[in-house]
JSON list of C-alpha atoms in Angstrom, two decimals:
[
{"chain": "A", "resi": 1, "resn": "UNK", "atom": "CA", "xyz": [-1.30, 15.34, 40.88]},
{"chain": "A", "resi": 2, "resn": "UNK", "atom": "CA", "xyz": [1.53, 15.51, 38.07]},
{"chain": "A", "resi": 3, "resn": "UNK", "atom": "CA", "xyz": [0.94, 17.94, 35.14]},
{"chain": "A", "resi": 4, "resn": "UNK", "atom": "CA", "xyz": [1.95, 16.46, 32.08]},
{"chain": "A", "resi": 5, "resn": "UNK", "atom": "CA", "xyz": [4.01, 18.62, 29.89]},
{"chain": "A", "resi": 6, "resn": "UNK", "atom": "CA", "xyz": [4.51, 17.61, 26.44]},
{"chain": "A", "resi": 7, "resn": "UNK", "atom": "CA", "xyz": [8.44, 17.21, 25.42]},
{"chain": "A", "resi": 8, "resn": "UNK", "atom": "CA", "xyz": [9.17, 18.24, 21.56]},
{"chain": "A", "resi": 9, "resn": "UNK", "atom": "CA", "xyz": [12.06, 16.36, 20.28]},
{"chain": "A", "resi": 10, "resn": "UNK", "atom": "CA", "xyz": [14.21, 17.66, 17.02]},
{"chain": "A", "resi": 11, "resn": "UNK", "atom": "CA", "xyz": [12.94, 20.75, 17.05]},
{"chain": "A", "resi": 12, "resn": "UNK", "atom": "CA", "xyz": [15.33, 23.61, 17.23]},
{"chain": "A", "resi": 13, "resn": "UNK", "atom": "CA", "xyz": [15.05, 27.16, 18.19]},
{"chain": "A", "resi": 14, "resn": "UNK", "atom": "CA", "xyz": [15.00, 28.21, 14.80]},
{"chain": "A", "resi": 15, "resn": "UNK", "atom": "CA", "xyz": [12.04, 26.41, 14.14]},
{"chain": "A", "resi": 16, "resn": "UNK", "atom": "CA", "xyz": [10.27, 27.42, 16.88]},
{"chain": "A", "resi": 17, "resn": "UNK", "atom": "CA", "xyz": [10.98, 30.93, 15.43]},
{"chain": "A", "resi": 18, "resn": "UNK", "atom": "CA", "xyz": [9.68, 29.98, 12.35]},
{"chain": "A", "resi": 19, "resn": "UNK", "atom": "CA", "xyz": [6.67, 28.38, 13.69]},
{"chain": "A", "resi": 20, "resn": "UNK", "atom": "CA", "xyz": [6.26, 31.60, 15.87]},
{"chain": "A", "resi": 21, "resn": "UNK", "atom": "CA", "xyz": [6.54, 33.77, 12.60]},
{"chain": "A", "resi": 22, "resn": "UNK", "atom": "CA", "xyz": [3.53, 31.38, 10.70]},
{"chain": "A", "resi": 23, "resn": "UNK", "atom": "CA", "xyz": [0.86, 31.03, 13.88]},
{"chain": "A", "resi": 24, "resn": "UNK", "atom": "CA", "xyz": [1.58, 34.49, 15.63]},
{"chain": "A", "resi": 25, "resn": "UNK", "atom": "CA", "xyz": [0.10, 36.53, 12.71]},
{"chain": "A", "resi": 26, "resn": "UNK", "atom": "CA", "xyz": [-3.00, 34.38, 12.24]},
{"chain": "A", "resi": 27, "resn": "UNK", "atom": "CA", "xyz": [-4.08, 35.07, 15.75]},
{"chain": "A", "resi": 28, "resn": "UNK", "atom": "CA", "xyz": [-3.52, 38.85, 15.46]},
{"chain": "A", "resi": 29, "resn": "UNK", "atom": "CA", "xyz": [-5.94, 38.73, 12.50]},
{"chain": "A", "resi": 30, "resn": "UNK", "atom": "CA", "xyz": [-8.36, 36.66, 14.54]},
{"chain": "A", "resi": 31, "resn": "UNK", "atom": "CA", "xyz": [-8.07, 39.22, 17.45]},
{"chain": "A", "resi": 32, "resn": "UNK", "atom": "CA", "xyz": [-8.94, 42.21, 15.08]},
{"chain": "A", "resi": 33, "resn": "UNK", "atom": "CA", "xyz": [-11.61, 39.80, 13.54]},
{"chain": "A", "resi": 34, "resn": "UNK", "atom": "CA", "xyz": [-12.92, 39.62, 17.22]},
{"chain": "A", "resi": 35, "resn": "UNK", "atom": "CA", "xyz": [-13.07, 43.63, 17.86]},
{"chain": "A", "resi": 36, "resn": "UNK", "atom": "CA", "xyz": [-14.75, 43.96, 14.27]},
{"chain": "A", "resi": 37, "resn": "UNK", "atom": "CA", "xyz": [-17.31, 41.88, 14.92]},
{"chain": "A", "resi": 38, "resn": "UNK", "atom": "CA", "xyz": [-18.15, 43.88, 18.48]},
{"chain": "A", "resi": 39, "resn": "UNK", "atom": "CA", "xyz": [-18.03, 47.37, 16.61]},
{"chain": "A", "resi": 40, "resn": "UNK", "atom": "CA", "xyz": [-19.44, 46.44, 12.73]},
{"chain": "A", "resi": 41, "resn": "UNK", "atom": "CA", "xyz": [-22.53, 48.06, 11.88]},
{"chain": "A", "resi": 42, "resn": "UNK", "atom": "CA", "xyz": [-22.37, 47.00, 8.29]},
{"chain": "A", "resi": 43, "resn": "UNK", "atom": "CA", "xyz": [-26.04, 45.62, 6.57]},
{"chain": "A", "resi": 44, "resn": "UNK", "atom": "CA", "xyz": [-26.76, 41.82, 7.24]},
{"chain": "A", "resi": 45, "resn": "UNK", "atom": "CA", "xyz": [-25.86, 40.37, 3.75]},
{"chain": "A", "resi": 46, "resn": "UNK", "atom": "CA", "xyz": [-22.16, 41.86, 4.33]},
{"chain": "A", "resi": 47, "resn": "UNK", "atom": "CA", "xyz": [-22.68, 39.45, 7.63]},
{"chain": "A", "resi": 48, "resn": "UNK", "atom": "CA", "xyz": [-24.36, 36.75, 6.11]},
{"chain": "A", "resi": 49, "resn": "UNK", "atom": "CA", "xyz": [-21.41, 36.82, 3.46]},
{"chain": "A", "resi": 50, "resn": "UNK", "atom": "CA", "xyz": [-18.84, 37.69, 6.02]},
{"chain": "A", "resi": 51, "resn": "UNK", "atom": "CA", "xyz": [-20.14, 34.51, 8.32]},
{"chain": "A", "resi": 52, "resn": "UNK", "atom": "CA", "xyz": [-19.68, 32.27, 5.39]},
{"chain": "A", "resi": 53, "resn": "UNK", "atom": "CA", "xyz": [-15.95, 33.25, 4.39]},
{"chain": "A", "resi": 54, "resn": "UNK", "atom": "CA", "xyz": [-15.13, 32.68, 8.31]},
{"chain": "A", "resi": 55, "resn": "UNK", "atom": "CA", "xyz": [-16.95, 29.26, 8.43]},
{"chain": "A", "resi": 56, "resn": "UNK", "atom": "CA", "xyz": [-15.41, 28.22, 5.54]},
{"chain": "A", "resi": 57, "resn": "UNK", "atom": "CA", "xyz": [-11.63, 29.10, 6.97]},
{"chain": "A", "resi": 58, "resn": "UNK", "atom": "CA", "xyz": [-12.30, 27.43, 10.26]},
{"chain": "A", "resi": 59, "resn": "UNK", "atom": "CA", "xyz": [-13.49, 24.46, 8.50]},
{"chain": "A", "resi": 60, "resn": "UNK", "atom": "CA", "xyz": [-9.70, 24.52, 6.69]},
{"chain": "A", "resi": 61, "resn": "UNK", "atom": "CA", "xyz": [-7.91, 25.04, 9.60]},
{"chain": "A", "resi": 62, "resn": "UNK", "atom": "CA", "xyz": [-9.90, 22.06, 11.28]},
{"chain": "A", "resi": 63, "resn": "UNK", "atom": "CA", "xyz": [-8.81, 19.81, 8.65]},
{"chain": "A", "resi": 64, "resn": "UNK", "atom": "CA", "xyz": [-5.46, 19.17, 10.51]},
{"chain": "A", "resi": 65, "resn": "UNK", "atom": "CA", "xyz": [-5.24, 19.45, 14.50]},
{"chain": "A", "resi": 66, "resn": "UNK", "atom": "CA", "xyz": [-4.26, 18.20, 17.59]},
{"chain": "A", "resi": 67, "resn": "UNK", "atom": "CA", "xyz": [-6.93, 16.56, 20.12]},
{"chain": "A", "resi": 68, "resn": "UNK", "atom": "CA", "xyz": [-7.63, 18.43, 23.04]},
{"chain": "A", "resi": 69, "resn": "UNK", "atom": "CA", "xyz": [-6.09, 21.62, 24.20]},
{"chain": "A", "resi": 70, "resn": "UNK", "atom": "CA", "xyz": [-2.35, 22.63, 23.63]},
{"chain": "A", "resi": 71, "resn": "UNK", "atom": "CA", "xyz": [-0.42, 22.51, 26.50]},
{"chain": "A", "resi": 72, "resn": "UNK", "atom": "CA", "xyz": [2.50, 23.61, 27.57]},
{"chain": "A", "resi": 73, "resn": "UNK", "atom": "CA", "xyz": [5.34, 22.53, 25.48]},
{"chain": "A", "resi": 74, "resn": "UNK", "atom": "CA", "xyz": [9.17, 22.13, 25.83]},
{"chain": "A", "resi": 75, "resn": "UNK", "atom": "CA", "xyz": [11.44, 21.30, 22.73]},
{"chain": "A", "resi": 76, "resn": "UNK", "atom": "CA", "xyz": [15.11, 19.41, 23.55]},
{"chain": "A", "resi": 77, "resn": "UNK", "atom": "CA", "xyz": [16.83, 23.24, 23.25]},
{"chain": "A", "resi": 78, "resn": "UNK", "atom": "CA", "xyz": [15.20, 24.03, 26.51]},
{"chain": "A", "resi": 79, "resn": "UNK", "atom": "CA", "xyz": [12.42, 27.18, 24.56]},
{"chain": "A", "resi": 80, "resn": "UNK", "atom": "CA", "xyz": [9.07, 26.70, 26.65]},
{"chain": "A", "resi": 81, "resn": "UNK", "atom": "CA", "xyz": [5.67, 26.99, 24.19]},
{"chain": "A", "resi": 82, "resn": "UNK", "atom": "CA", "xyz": [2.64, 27.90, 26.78]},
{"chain": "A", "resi": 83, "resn": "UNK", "atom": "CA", "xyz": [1.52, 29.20, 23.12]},
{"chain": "A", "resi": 84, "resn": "UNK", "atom": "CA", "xyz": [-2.42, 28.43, 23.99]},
{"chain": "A", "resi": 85, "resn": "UNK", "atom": "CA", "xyz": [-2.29, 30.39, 27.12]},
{"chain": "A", "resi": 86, "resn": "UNK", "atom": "CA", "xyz": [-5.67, 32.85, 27.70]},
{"chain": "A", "resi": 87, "resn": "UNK", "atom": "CA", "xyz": [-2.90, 35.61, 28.60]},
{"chain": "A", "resi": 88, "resn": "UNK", "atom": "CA", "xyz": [0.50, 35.28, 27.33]},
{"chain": "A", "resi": 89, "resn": "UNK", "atom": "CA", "xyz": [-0.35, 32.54, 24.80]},
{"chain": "A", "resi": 90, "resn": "UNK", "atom": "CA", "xyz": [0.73, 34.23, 20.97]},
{"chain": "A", "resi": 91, "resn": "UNK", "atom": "CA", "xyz": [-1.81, 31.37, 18.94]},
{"chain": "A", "resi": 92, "resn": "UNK", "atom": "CA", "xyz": [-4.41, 32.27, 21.24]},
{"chain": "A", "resi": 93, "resn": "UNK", "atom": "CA", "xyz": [-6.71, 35.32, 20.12]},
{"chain": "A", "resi": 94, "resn": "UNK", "atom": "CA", "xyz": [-8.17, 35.41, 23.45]},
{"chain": "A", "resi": 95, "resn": "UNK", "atom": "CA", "xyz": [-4.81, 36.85, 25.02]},
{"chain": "A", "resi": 96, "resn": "UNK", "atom": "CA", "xyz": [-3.72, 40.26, 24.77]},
{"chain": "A", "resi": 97, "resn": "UNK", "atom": "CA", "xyz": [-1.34, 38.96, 24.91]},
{"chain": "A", "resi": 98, "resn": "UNK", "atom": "CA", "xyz": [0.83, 40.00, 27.53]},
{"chain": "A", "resi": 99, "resn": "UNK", "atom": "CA", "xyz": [5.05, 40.02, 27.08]},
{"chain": "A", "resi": 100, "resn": "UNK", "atom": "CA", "xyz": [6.38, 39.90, 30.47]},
{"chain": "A", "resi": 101, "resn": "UNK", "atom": "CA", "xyz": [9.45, 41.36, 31.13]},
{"chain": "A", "resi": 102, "resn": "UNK", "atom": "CA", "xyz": [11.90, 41.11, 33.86]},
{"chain": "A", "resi": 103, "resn": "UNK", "atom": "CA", "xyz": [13.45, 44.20, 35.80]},
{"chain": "A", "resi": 104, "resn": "UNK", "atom": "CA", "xyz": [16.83, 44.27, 37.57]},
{"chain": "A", "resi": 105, "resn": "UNK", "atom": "CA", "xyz": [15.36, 43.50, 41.11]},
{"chain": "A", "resi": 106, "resn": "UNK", "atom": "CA", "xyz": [13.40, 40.58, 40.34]},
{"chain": "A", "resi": 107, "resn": "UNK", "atom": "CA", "xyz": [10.24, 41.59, 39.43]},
{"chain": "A", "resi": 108, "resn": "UNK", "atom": "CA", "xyz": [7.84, 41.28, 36.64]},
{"chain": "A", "resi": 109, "resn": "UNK", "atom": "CA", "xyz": [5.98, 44.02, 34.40]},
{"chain": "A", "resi": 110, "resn": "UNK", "atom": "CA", "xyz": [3.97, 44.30, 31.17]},
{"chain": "A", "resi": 111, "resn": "UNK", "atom": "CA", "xyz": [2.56, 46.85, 28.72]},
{"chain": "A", "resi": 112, "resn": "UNK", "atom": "CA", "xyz": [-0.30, 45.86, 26.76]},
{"chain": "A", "resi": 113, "resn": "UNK", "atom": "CA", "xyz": [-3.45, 47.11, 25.14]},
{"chain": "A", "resi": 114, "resn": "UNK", "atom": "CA", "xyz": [-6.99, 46.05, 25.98]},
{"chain": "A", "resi": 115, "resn": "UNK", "atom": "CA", "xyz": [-9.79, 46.40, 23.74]},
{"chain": "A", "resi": 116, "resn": "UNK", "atom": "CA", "xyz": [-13.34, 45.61, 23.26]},
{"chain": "A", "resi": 117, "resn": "UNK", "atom": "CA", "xyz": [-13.44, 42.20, 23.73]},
{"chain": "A", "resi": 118, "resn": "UNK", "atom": "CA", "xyz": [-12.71, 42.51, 27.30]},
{"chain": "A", "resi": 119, "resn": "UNK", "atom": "CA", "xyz": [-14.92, 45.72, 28.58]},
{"chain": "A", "resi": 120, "resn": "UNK", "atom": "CA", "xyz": [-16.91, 45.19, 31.12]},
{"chain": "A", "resi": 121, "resn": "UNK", "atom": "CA", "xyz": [-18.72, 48.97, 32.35]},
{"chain": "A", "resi": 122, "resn": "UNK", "atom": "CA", "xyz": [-18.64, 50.79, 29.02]},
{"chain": "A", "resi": 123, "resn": "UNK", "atom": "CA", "xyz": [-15.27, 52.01, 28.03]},
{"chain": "A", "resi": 124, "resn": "UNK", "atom": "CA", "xyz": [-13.61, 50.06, 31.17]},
{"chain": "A", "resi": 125, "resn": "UNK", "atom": "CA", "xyz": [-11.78, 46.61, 31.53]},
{"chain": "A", "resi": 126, "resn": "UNK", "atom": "CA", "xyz": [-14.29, 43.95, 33.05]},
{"chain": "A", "resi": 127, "resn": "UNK", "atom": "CA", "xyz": [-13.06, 43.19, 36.80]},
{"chain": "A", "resi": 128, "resn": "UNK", "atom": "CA", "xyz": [-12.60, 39.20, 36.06]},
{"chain": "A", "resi": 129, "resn": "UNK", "atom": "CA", "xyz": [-10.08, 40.02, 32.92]},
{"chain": "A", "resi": 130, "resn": "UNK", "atom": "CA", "xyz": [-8.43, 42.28, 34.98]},
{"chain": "A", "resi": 131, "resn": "UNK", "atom": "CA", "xyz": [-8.55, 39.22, 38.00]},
{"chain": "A", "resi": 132, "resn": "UNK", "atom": "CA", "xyz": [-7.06, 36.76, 34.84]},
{"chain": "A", "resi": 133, "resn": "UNK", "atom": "CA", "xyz": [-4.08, 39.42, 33.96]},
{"chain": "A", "resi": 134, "resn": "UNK", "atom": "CA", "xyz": [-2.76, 39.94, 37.57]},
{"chain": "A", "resi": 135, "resn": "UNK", "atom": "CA", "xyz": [-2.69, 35.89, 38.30]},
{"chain": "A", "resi": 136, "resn": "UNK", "atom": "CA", "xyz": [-0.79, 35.00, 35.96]},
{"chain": "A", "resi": 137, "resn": "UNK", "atom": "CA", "xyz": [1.70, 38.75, 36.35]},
{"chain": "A", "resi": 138, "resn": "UNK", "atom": "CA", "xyz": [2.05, 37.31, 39.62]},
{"chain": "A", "resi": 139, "resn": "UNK", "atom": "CA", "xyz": [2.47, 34.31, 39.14]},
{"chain": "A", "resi": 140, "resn": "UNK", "atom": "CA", "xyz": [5.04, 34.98, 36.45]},
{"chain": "A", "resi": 141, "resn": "UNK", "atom": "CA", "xyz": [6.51, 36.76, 39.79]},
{"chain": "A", "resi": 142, "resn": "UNK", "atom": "CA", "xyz": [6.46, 34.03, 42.21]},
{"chain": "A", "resi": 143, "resn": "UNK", "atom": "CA", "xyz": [7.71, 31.18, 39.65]},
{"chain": "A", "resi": 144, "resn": "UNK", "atom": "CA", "xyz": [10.61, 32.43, 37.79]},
{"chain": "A", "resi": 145, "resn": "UNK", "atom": "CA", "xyz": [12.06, 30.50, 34.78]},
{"chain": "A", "resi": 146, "resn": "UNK", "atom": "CA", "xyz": [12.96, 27.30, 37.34]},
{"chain": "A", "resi": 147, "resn": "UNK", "atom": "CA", "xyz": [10.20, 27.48, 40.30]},
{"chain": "A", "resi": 148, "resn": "UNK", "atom": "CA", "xyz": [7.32, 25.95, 39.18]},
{"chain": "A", "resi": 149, "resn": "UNK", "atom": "CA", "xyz": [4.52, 27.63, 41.43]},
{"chain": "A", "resi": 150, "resn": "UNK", "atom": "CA", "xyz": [0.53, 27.53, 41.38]},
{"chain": "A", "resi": 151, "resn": "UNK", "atom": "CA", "xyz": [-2.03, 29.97, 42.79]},
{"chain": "A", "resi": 152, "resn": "UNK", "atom": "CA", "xyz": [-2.95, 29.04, 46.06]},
{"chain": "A", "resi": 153, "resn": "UNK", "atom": "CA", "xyz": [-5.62, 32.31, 47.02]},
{"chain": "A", "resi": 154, "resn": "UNK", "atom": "CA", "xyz": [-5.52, 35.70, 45.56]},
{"chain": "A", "resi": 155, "resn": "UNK", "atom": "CA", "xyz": [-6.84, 38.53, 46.63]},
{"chain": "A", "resi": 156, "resn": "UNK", "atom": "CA", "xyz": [-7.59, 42.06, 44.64]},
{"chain": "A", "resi": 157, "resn": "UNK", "atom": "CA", "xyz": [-8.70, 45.35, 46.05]},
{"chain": "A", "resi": 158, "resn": "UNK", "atom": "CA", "xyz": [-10.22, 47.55, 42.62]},
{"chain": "A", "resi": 159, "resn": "UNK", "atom": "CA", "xyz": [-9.32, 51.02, 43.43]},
{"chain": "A", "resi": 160, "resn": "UNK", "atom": "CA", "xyz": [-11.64, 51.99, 40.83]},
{"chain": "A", "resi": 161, "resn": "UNK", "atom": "CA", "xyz": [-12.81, 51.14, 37.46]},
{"chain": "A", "resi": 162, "resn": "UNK", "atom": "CA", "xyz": [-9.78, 50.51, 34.09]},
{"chain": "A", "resi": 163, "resn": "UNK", "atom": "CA", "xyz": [-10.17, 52.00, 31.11]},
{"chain": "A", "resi": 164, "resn": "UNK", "atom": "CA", "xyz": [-9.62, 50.06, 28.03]},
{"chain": "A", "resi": 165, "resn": "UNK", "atom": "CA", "xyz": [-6.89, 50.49, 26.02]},
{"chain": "A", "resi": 166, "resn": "UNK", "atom": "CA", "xyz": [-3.13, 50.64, 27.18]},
{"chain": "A", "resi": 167, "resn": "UNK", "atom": "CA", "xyz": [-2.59, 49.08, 30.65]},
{"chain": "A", "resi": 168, "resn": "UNK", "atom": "CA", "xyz": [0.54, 48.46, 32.74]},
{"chain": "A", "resi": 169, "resn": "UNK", "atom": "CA", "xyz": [0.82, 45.53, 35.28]},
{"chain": "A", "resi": 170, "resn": "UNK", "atom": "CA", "xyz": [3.61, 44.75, 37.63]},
{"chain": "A", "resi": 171, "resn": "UNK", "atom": "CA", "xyz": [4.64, 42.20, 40.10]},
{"chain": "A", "resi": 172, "resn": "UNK", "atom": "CA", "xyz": [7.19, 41.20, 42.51]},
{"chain": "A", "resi": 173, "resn": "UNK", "atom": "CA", "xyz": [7.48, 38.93, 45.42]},
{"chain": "A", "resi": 174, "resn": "UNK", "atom": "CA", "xyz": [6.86, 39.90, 48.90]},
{"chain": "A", "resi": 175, "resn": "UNK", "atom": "CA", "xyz": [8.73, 36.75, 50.80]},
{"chain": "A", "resi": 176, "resn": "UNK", "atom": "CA", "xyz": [8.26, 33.17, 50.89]},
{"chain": "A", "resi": 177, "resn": "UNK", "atom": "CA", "xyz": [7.46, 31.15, 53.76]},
{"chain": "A", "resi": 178, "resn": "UNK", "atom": "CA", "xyz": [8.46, 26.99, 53.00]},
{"chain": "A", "resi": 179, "resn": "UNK", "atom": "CA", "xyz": [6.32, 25.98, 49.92]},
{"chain": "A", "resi": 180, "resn": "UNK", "atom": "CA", "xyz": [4.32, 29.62, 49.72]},
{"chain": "A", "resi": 181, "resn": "UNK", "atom": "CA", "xyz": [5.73, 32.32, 48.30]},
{"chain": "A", "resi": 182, "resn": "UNK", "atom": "CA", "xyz": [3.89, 35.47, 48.77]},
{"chain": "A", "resi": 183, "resn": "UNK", "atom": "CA", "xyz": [3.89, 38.03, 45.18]},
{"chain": "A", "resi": 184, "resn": "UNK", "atom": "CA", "xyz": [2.31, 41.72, 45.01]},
{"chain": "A", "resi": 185, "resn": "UNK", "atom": "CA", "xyz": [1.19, 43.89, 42.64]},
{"chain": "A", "resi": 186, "resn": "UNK", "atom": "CA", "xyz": [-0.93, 45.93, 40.42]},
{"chain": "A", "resi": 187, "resn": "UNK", "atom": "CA", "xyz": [-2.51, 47.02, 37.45]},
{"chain": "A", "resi": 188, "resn": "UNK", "atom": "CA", "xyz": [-2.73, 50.54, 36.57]},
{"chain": "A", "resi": 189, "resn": "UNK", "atom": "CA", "xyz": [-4.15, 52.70, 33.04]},
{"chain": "A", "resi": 190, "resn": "UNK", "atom": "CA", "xyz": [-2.73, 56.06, 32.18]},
{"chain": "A", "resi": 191, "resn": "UNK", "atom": "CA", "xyz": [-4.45, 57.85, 35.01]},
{"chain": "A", "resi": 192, "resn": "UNK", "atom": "CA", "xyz": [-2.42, 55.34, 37.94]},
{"chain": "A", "resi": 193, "resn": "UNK", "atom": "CA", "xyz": [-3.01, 52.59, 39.99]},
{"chain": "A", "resi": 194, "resn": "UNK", "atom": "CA", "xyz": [-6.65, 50.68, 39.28]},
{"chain": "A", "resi": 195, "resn": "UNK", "atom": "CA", "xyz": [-6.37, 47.48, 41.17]},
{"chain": "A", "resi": 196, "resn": "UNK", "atom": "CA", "xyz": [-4.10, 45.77, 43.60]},
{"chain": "A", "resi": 197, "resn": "UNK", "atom": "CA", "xyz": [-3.35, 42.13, 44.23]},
{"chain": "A", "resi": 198, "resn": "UNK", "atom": "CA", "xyz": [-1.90, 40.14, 46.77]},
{"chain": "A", "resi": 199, "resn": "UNK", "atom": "CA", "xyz": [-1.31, 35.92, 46.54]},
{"chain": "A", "resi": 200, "resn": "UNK", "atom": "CA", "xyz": [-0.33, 33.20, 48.00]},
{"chain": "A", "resi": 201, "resn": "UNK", "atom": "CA", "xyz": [1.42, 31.05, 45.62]},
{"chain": "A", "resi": 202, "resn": "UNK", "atom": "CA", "xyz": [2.06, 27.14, 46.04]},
{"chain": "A", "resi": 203, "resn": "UNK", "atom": "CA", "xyz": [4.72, 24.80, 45.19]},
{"chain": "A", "resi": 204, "resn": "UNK", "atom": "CA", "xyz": [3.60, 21.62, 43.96]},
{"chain": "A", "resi": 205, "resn": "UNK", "atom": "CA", "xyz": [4.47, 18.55, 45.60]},
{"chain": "A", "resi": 206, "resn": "UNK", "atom": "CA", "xyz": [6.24, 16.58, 42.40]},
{"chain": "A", "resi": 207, "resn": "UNK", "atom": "CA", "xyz": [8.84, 19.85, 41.93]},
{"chain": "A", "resi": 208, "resn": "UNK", "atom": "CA", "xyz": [9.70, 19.92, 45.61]},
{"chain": "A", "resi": 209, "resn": "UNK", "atom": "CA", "xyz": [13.69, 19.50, 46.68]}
]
């Protein structure tokens, strides 16, 4: 199987900046739009109202769009778009979303705040959002900017139960074995450590030497 990744000619970085600067904001909003609607206990005509301003935006922004989902996209200056991502993607209110940054030894980390659209037990992080963050942190891990790898098996060991709100995940790799390249790592809230993660992660066949 060959991904396809879609190749943006004549764009420069600068307008991927700007383009970062218009969508990035409208997602925000969304997210907060998200949380308020989990927490609102105003009276059903401020609903009823509220519904009907909403519908009538989406129905605007649905006036011009692309078929199908986003993608991953690369523009001739080399910037990389994965903009529609459910974790790192910035025009997708779903994600956090996550920055990841990259220390001195090779590894990944990321500090990011989690709200009520992902609680599972009340007042904690559900265990499959916390499963979704420390894929793709390792992943991030195994792959690097030029090693295009995919999860293979991963396995997580919840030390106990994450509290919402701000969360720290790290990752690094272990060793790699051929085509599988082994990451570690964790996710921990402001008390320590909440859930480990090991993986096995796969290069594909089209972006082997």
């Amino acid at each position: 199987m060959v991904l396809e990744f879609t190749h943006i000619e004549n764009v420069t970085s600068a307008e991927v900046q700007r383009m970062r600067e218009v969508y990035a904001p409208l997602a925000e909003s969304v997210r907060e739009l998200v949380d308020a609607t989990i927490r609102t206990e105003v009276d059903a005509d401020v609903v009823a109202a509220v519904k009907a301003e909403i519908d009538a935006a989406t129905a605007r922004l649905r006036s011009k769009q692309i078929d199908g989902a986003f993608g991953v996209r690369y523009t001739s200056e080399g910037d990389r778009m994965p903009w529609g991502n459910p974790v790192i993607g910035i025009r997708n209110p779903i994600a956090p979303p996550l920055v990841i940054q990259h220390d001195a030894a090779g590894g990944v980390y990321t500090d990011f705040h989690l709200g009520a659209a992902y609680e599972g037990p009340p007042g904690h992080v559900h265990g499959g959002v916390a499963a979704l963050v420390l894929d793709h942190v390792l992943g991030e891990a195994a792959s690097g900017a030029e090693n295009p790898r995919f999860t293979g098996t991963i396995t997580l060991r919840y030390l106990r139960t994450t509290r919402l709100g701000r969360l720290h995940a790290q990752a690094r790799i272990d060793r790699t074995e051929g085509v599988k390249t082994f990451a570690v790592g964790h996710l921990a809230d402001e008390e320590g450590v909440t859930v480990k993660a090991e993986g096995v992660f796969i290069t594909p066949k089209w972006a082997r030497g």
